[in-house]
Structure formats: structure tokens, C-alpha cells
Amino acid sequence: MPLVTVAELLKKAEAGGYAVGAFNCNNMEIVQAIVAAAEAEQAPVIIQASQGAIKYAGIDYIAALTRTAADKSPVPIALHLDHGTSFEQCMQCIRSGFTSVMIDGSKHSLEENIDLTNRVLSVARAVGVSVEAELGKIGGTEDDITVSEREALFTDPMEAKRFVDAAGVDSLAVAIGTAHGRYKGIPKLDFERLRQIRGTVNIPIVLHGSSGVPDDAVREAVSLGVRKVNIDTNIREAFVNAARKVISDKPNEIDPRNVLGPAREAAVQIIRDKIRVFGSSGRA
Ligand code: G3H
Ligand code: 13P
Ligand code: ZN
């Protein structure tokens, strides 16, 4: 079927009390793996492109690959820009057929973040594209900061209300203790803060940096209003580890298909596991 919007998927997730998986893609094999997993689980799914993916593959290639996959598939699929850096980049993605964009103004002041988000919203609304924003700073596991320094960057529930009242986005990414990349220990999520945020803003919440977050913690976050869960690192690990195994088991292998095929299969398995944890299995 044609690509659908993220707003449409999250509306159903809200009604059903589950979350939709948003999986990062960088190449054809990962797009195929995400769609194969969604079909096997009969689940709606979001395919998203990070800044690194855009640099590596390009907006047009990602849009074309995902559109082809969606057109051939019976499950609902959305195409989303992850951590969009500027108004211009959001427009380029909309023009290329993305059905959703994230404008990440989290490094700006609250007022500047509101203004930037509203500029993107004014165009996105006119053409039926969904918008995600970020408030608080999620950051990376490699950031050299202490726990209390990270907590200082968490999303403030009252600011979240001001933000959403001033910029009517479809979903909001929040900082509650997750980070992008591989965790050194086990991440501890601030569920009380999540509960407060959900109490002040009545829109779907997005959990970034979800690779490596224990399944029970993800389930609890979903029970508290998280409706979109972003996963990248766990796919990278599964994909590259499987490719590495073929190369080390068969040093004479020269056919890329025999390296990338098992990598794609390993990605399918991890994505299926995640979809089950998010509760979106059988919701297509
Ligand atoms: O935004 C989170 C991504 O995992 C970062 O991905 O290295 O492809 O930009 P990237
Ligand atoms: P992880 O790589 O930690 O799963 O984070 C993904 C993400 O949040 C993409 O926006
Ligand atoms: Zn992210």
C-alpha cells in the first residue's frame, strides 16, 4: 500500500495502548529487513533515516527504496526523517515523499525551538506530513557527562506543556534517561517524569535511544504513553555481527550477497523481537 503518515499510525497506537517501532535504515538490506519483520509480525512500522543515513545513501535513494517496499507490502509503513537539522532539510524530505519529519530544535532555546518547529509545521500541515519535535537533550552514550549532568538535560514537564501549546506537533521526543548508541551499563529511565510529561501534554511520546533499554522498562514506558520507539544500534549490531561471522567463517567468500543476506536475516530477527515488546504485533 502507499506510505502512510506517522500521525495516523500513532493515533491507532494511542487507541490500542501500544507503540510503533521506528527503525533506522541505511541501505536496501535494512529496508527489506524492516518490512519483512513487519510483515511476519503483521505490524505497522516506521522506517526512518538519520543524518548519517542521508550522508551515506542520500534522501532520494532512501525515499525510493522505502516507497518500493511499501507499495509491495500489505502492512502500513511510514517514512520519517530522524533528527532533522533544519527547515530546509525537512522540506527536501517532504519533497522526496517522506510522510513524516522530525525537526530537532533541542539544541536551541525554548523560544527558538518553538519558532523553528512552527515554521516546519506551517508547511507540513499544508501537505499532510506529520511532525515530531524534541524537548530536553537526549544526547549520546559516548557523551562524556556525569549522571547528574545528564539529568539536568531531561525534559521539563511544564516546558513540555508550553512547547506543545505553542507548537502543535503530532509527537514529542523526550529526554528521560535514554541516550543514543551502546550503553556502558543498564540505563535507568525516569518514569515519574514521563508520567508527569504525559499528564501535561496529551500527545504521543517518542522514546529515542531505545537499543539496550531492558524490555520491561520499554513496556513500562509504553504503558505510560510512549507510542513510537526508536531503534538503530541494535540493528547495526545484529547486521554487522552476522556479516562478520560469514567473513570469519568463510575467508574465501567474495559474493556480497552471501555476506549481506545473513546480515539482513539477523536484522529481521531483532526487529521482530522489538515489535513484540512494543505490543504492535498483529496491529497492521
Ligand atoms: O539518531 C540516532 C542515530 O542512531 C544516529 O545515526 O550515526 O546514522 O547519524 P547516524
Ligand atoms: P539507538 O541507536 O540508541 O537505538 O537510538 C536510535 C534513535 O533514537 C534514533 O533517533
Ligand atoms: Zn534519536
CSV table of C-alpha atoms and ligand atoms in Angstrom, one decimal:
chain,number,residue,atom,x,y,z
A,1,MET,CA,0.0,0.0,0.0
A,2,PRO,CA,1.2,3.6,-0.4
A,3,LEU,CA,3.2,5.1,2.5
A,4,VAL,CA,1.1,6.3,5.4
A,5,THR,CA,1.8,9.1,7.9
A,6,VAL,CA,3.3,8.6,11.4
A,7,ALA,CA,0.4,10.6,12.9
A,8,GLU,CA,-2.1,8.0,11.5
A,9,LEU,CA,0.0,5.1,13.0
A,10,LEU,CA,0.4,6.8,16.4
A,11,LYS,CA,-3.3,7.6,16.6
A,12,LYS,CA,-4.1,3.9,16.3
A,13,ALA,CA,-1.3,3.1,18.7
A,14,GLU,CA,-2.8,5.5,21.2
A,15,ALA,CA,-6.2,3.9,20.9
A,16,GLY,CA,-4.7,0.4,21.3
A,17,GLY,CA,-2.2,1.2,24.0
A,18,TYR,CA,0.9,0.0,22.2
A,19,ALA,CA,3.9,1.6,20.5
A,20,VAL,CA,5.0,1.5,16.9
A,21,GLY,CA,8.7,0.6,16.2
A,22,ALA,CA,10.7,3.2,14.3
A,23,PHE,CA,13.7,1.5,12.8
A,24,ASN,CA,16.7,3.3,11.2
A,25,CYS,CA,17.7,2.2,7.7
A,26,ASN,CA,21.0,2.8,5.8
A,27,ASN,CA,20.7,0.6,2.8
A,28,MET,CA,18.4,-1.7,0.8
A,29,GLU,CA,19.0,-4.8,3.0
A,30,ILE,CA,17.9,-2.9,6.2
A,31,VAL,CA,14.8,-1.5,4.5
A,32,GLN,CA,13.9,-5.0,3.3
A,33,ALA,CA,14.6,-6.4,6.8
A,34,ILE,CA,12.3,-3.9,8.5
A,35,VAL,CA,9.5,-4.6,6.0
A,36,ALA,CA,10.0,-8.4,6.3
A,37,ALA,CA,9.8,-8.2,10.1
A,38,ALA,CA,6.7,-6.0,10.0
A,39,GLU,CA,5.0,-8.5,7.6
A,40,ALA,CA,6.0,-11.5,9.7
A,41,GLU,CA,4.5,-9.8,12.7
A,42,GLN,CA,1.6,-8.2,10.9
A,43,ALA,CA,2.7,-4.9,12.4
A,44,PRO,CA,2.6,-1.3,11.4
A,45,VAL,CA,6.2,0.1,11.1
A,46,ILE,CA,8.1,3.3,10.7
A,47,ILE,CA,11.3,3.4,8.6
A,48,GLN,CA,13.5,6.3,9.4
A,49,ALA,CA,16.6,8.0,8.0
A,50,SER,CA,19.2,9.6,10.3
A,51,GLN,CA,21.6,12.3,9.4
A,52,GLY,CA,24.3,9.6,8.9
A,53,ALA,CA,21.9,7.6,6.6
A,54,ILE,CA,21.3,10.7,4.5
A,55,LYS,CA,25.0,11.3,4.2
A,56,TYR,CA,25.6,7.7,3.3
A,57,ALA,CA,22.7,6.8,1.0
A,58,GLY,CA,21.0,10.1,0.2
A,59,ILE,CA,17.4,11.3,0.7
A,60,ASP,CA,16.3,10.2,-2.8
A,61,TYR,CA,17.7,6.6,-2.5
A,62,ILE,CA,16.1,6.1,0.9
A,63,ALA,CA,12.8,7.5,-0.3
A,64,ALA,CA,12.8,5.3,-3.5
A,65,LEU,CA,13.8,2.2,-1.6
A,66,THR,CA,11.1,2.7,1.1
A,67,ARG,CA,8.4,3.6,-1.4
A,68,THR,CA,9.1,0.5,-3.4
A,69,ALA,CA,9.0,-1.7,-0.3
A,70,ALA,CA,5.7,-0.1,0.9
A,71,ASP,CA,4.0,-0.4,-2.5
A,72,LYS,CA,4.7,-4.1,-2.5
A,73,SER,CA,3.6,-4.6,1.2
A,74,PRO,CA,0.2,-5.2,2.8
A,75,VAL,CA,1.3,-3.6,6.1
A,76,PRO,CA,1.2,0.1,6.8
A,77,ILE,CA,4.6,1.7,6.5
A,78,ALA,CA,5.6,5.4,7.2
A,79,LEU,CA,8.8,7.1,6.1
A,80,HIS,CA,10.3,9.5,8.7
A,81,LEU,CA,13.2,11.9,8.9
A,82,ASP,CA,15.1,11.3,12.1
A,83,HIS,CA,16.6,14.3,13.9
A,84,GLY,CA,16.1,16.7,11.1
A,85,THR,CA,18.6,19.6,11.4
A,86,SER,CA,16.9,22.4,9.6
A,87,PHE,CA,13.8,23.8,7.9
A,88,GLU,CA,15.5,23.2,4.5
A,89,GLN,CA,16.2,19.6,5.2
A,90,CYS,CA,12.6,18.9,6.3
A,91,MET,CA,11.4,20.5,3.0
A,92,GLN,CA,13.8,18.3,1.0
A,93,CYS,CA,12.5,15.2,2.7
A,94,ILE,CA,8.8,16.3,2.2
A,95,ARG,CA,9.5,16.9,-1.5
A,96,SER,CA,11.1,13.4,-1.8
A,97,GLY,CA,8.0,11.7,-0.4
A,98,PHE,CA,8.7,11.4,3.3
A,99,THR,CA,5.4,11.2,5.2
A,100,SER,CA,6.8,12.5,8.5
A,101,VAL,CA,9.7,14.7,9.7
A,102,MET,CA,11.4,15.3,13.0
A,103,ILE,CA,12.6,18.8,13.4
A,104,ASP,CA,15.2,18.6,16.2
A,105,GLY,CA,15.5,22.0,17.7
A,106,SER,CA,16.6,20.7,21.1
A,107,LYS,CA,19.9,22.5,20.9
A,108,HIS,CA,18.2,25.8,20.7
A,109,SER,CA,16.4,27.9,23.4
A,110,LEU,CA,12.8,27.0,24.1
A,111,GLU,CA,11.5,30.0,22.1
A,112,GLU,CA,13.8,29.3,19.1
A,113,ASN,CA,12.8,25.6,19.2
A,114,ILE,CA,9.1,26.7,19.1
A,115,ASP,CA,9.7,29.1,16.2
A,116,LEU,CA,11.7,26.6,14.1
A,117,THR,CA,9.1,23.8,14.8
A,118,ASN,CA,6.2,26.2,13.8
A,119,ARG,CA,7.9,27.0,10.5
A,120,VAL,CA,8.2,23.3,9.7
A,121,LEU,CA,4.6,22.8,10.9
A,122,SER,CA,3.2,25.5,8.6
A,123,VAL,CA,4.4,23.6,5.5
A,124,ALA,CA,3.9,20.1,6.8
A,125,ARG,CA,0.3,20.7,7.8
A,126,ALA,CA,-0.5,22.1,4.3
A,127,VAL,CA,0.7,18.9,2.7
A,128,GLY,CA,-0.4,16.3,5.2
A,129,VAL,CA,3.0,15.4,6.6
A,130,SER,CA,3.5,14.5,10.4
A,131,VAL,CA,5.9,16.4,12.6
A,132,GLU,CA,7.9,15.2,15.7
A,133,ALA,CA,9.8,17.7,17.8
A,134,GLU,CA,12.4,17.2,20.7
A,135,LEU,CA,12.4,18.9,24.0
A,136,GLY,CA,15.2,18.3,26.5
A,137,LYS,CA,18.5,16.8,25.2
A,138,ILE,CA,18.8,13.1,24.6
A,139,GLY,CA,22.4,13.0,23.5
A,140,GLY,CA,24.7,10.0,23.0
A,141,THR,CA,26.1,7.3,25.3
A,142,GLU,CA,29.6,8.5,24.3
A,143,ASP,CA,28.9,12.0,25.6
A,144,ASP,CA,31.4,12.5,28.4
A,145,ILE,CA,29.0,13.6,31.1
A,146,THR,CA,28.0,12.5,34.6
A,147,VAL,CA,24.6,11.2,35.6
A,148,SER,CA,23.6,14.5,37.2
A,149,GLU,CA,24.8,16.5,34.2
A,150,ARG,CA,22.6,14.2,32.0
A,151,GLU,CA,19.6,14.7,34.4
A,152,ALA,CA,20.0,18.4,34.0
A,153,LEU,CA,19.1,17.9,30.3
A,154,PHE,CA,16.0,15.9,31.0
A,155,THR,CA,12.7,17.3,29.6
A,156,ASP,CA,10.8,19.6,32.0
A,157,PRO,CA,7.1,18.7,32.1
A,158,MET,CA,6.0,22.4,32.4
A,159,GLU,CA,8.2,23.4,29.5
A,160,ALA,CA,6.8,20.5,27.5
A,161,LYS,CA,3.3,21.9,28.1
A,162,ARG,CA,4.4,25.4,27.0
A,163,PHE,CA,6.1,23.9,23.9
A,164,VAL,CA,3.1,21.8,22.8
A,165,ASP,CA,0.6,24.6,23.5
A,166,ALA,CA,2.8,26.9,21.2
A,167,ALA,CA,3.7,24.3,18.6
A,168,GLY,CA,1.0,21.7,17.9
A,169,VAL,CA,3.2,18.8,16.9
A,170,ASP,CA,2.0,15.2,16.4
A,171,SER,CA,4.5,13.7,18.8
A,172,LEU,CA,7.2,14.7,21.2
A,173,ALA,CA,10.6,13.1,21.8
A,174,VAL,CA,11.6,13.4,25.4
A,175,ALA,CA,14.8,13.1,27.5
A,176,ILE,CA,14.1,10.8,30.4
A,177,GLY,CA,17.3,8.8,30.8
A,178,THR,CA,18.0,7.2,27.4
A,179,ALA,CA,20.9,8.0,25.1
A,180,HIS,CA,21.9,7.1,21.5
A,181,GLY,CA,24.3,4.3,21.0
A,182,ARG,CA,25.6,1.4,23.1
A,183,TYR,CA,25.1,1.8,26.9
A,184,LYS,CA,28.0,1.1,29.2
A,185,GLY,CA,25.7,0.0,32.0
A,186,ILE,CA,21.9,-0.5,32.2
A,187,PRO,CA,20.0,2.8,31.6
A,188,LYS,CA,17.6,3.9,34.3
A,189,LEU,CA,14.5,5.7,33.0
A,190,ASP,CA,12.8,8.4,34.9
A,191,PHE,CA,9.3,7.0,34.8
A,192,GLU,CA,7.9,9.6,37.2
A,193,ARG,CA,9.0,12.4,34.8
A,194,LEU,CA,7.4,10.5,31.9
A,195,ARG,CA,4.2,10.2,33.9
A,196,GLN,CA,4.3,14.0,34.6
A,197,ILE,CA,5.0,14.8,30.9
A,198,ARG,CA,2.1,12.7,29.8
A,199,GLY,CA,-0.1,14.4,32.3
A,200,THR,CA,0.7,17.9,30.9
A,201,VAL,CA,0.8,17.1,27.2
A,202,ASN,CA,-1.8,14.9,25.7
A,203,ILE,CA,0.1,13.7,22.6
A,204,PRO,CA,2.1,10.6,21.7
A,205,ILE,CA,5.6,10.5,23.3
A,206,VAL,CA,8.7,9.2,21.4
A,207,LEU,CA,11.4,7.2,23.1
A,208,HIS,CA,14.8,7.7,21.4
A,209,GLY,CA,18.0,5.7,22.2
A,210,SER,CA,15.9,2.6,22.9
A,211,SER,CA,18.5,0.0,21.9
A,212,GLY,CA,19.8,-1.7,25.1
A,213,VAL,CA,16.9,-0.5,27.2
A,214,PRO,CA,15.6,-3.6,29.1
A,215,ASP,CA,12.4,-5.0,27.6
A,216,ASP,CA,10.5,-4.4,30.9
A,217,ALA,CA,11.5,-0.8,31.0
A,218,VAL,CA,10.3,-0.3,27.4
A,219,ARG,CA,7.0,-2.0,28.3
A,220,GLU,CA,6.6,0.3,31.3
A,221,ALA,CA,7.3,3.4,29.1
A,222,VAL,CA,4.7,2.2,26.6
A,223,SER,CA,2.2,1.8,29.4
A,224,LEU,CA,2.9,5.4,30.4
A,225,GLY,CA,2.2,6.9,26.9
A,226,VAL,CA,5.3,6.2,24.7
A,227,ARG,CA,3.9,5.4,21.2
A,228,LYS,CA,7.0,5.5,19.0
A,229,VAL,CA,10.2,3.6,20.0
A,230,ASN,CA,13.4,4.4,18.0
A,231,ILE,CA,15.9,1.6,17.4
A,232,ASP,CA,19.1,1.9,15.5
A,233,THR,CA,22.1,0.5,17.4
A,234,ASN,CA,20.6,-3.0,18.0
A,235,ILE,CA,20.0,-3.4,14.2
A,236,ARG,CA,23.6,-2.3,13.4
A,237,GLU,CA,25.0,-4.8,15.9
A,238,ALA,CA,22.9,-7.7,14.6
A,239,PHE,CA,23.6,-6.8,11.0
A,240,VAL,CA,27.4,-6.3,11.3
A,241,ASN,CA,27.9,-9.3,13.7
A,242,ALA,CA,26.2,-11.6,11.2
A,243,ALA,CA,28.3,-10.2,8.3
A,244,ARG,CA,31.4,-10.5,10.4
A,245,LYS,CA,30.6,-14.2,11.2
A,246,VAL,CA,30.3,-15.1,7.5
A,247,ILE,CA,33.6,-13.3,6.7
A,248,SER,CA,35.5,-15.0,9.5
A,249,ASP,CA,33.9,-18.5,8.9
A,250,LYS,CA,34.5,-18.3,5.2
A,251,PRO,CA,37.6,-16.2,4.5
A,252,ASN,CA,37.3,-17.0,0.7
A,253,GLU,CA,33.7,-15.7,0.4
A,254,ILE,CA,33.7,-13.0,-2.3
A,255,ASP,CA,30.0,-12.8,-3.1
A,256,PRO,CA,28.4,-9.8,-1.2
A,257,ARG,CA,25.0,-11.5,-1.3
A,258,ASN,CA,26.4,-14.3,0.8
A,259,VAL,CA,27.6,-11.8,3.4
A,260,LEU,CA,24.7,-9.3,3.3
A,261,GLY,CA,21.9,-12.0,3.1
A,262,PRO,CA,22.6,-13.4,6.5
A,263,ALA,CA,23.1,-9.9,7.9
A,264,ARG,CA,19.6,-9.0,6.6
A,265,GLU,CA,18.2,-12.1,8.2
A,266,ALA,CA,19.7,-11.3,11.5
A,267,ALA,CA,18.2,-7.8,11.3
A,268,VAL,CA,14.8,-9.3,10.6
A,269,GLN,CA,15.0,-11.4,13.8
A,270,ILE,CA,16.0,-8.5,16.1
A,271,ILE,CA,13.3,-6.2,14.6
A,272,ARG,CA,10.6,-8.9,15.1
A,273,ASP,CA,11.7,-9.3,18.8
A,274,LYS,CA,11.3,-5.5,19.3
A,275,ILE,CA,7.9,-5.3,17.6
A,276,ARG,CA,6.6,-7.9,20.1
A,277,VAL,CA,8.0,-6.0,23.0
A,278,PHE,CA,6.3,-2.8,21.8
A,279,GLY,CA,2.9,-4.6,21.5
A,280,SER,CA,2.4,-3.8,17.9
A,281,SER,CA,2.4,-7.4,16.7
A,282,GLY,CA,-0.9,-8.1,14.9
A,283,ARG,CA,-1.9,-4.4,14.7
A,284,ALA,CA,-1.4,-3.9,11.0
B,1,G3H,O1,19.9,9.5,15.8
B,1,G3H,C1,20.3,8.4,16.0
B,1,G3H,C2,21.1,7.6,15.1
B,1,G3H,O2,21.3,6.3,15.7
B,1,G3H,C3,22.4,8.2,14.7
B,1,G3H,O3,22.6,7.7,13.5
B,1,G3H,O4,25.1,7.9,13.0
B,1,G3H,O5,23.4,7.4,11.3
B,1,G3H,O6,23.5,9.7,12.2
B,1,G3H,P1,23.8,8.2,12.5
B,2,13P,P1,19.7,3.8,19.3
B,2,13P,O1,20.7,3.8,18.3
B,2,13P,O2,20.3,4.0,20.7
B,2,13P,O3,18.7,2.7,19.2
B,2,13P,O4,18.8,5.2,19.1
B,2,13P,C1,18.1,5.3,17.9
B,2,13P,C2,17.4,6.6,17.9
B,2,13P,O5,17.0,7.2,18.8
B,2,13P,C3,17.3,7.2,16.5
B,2,13P,O6,16.7,8.5,16.6
B,3,ZN,ZN,17.2,9.7,18.2
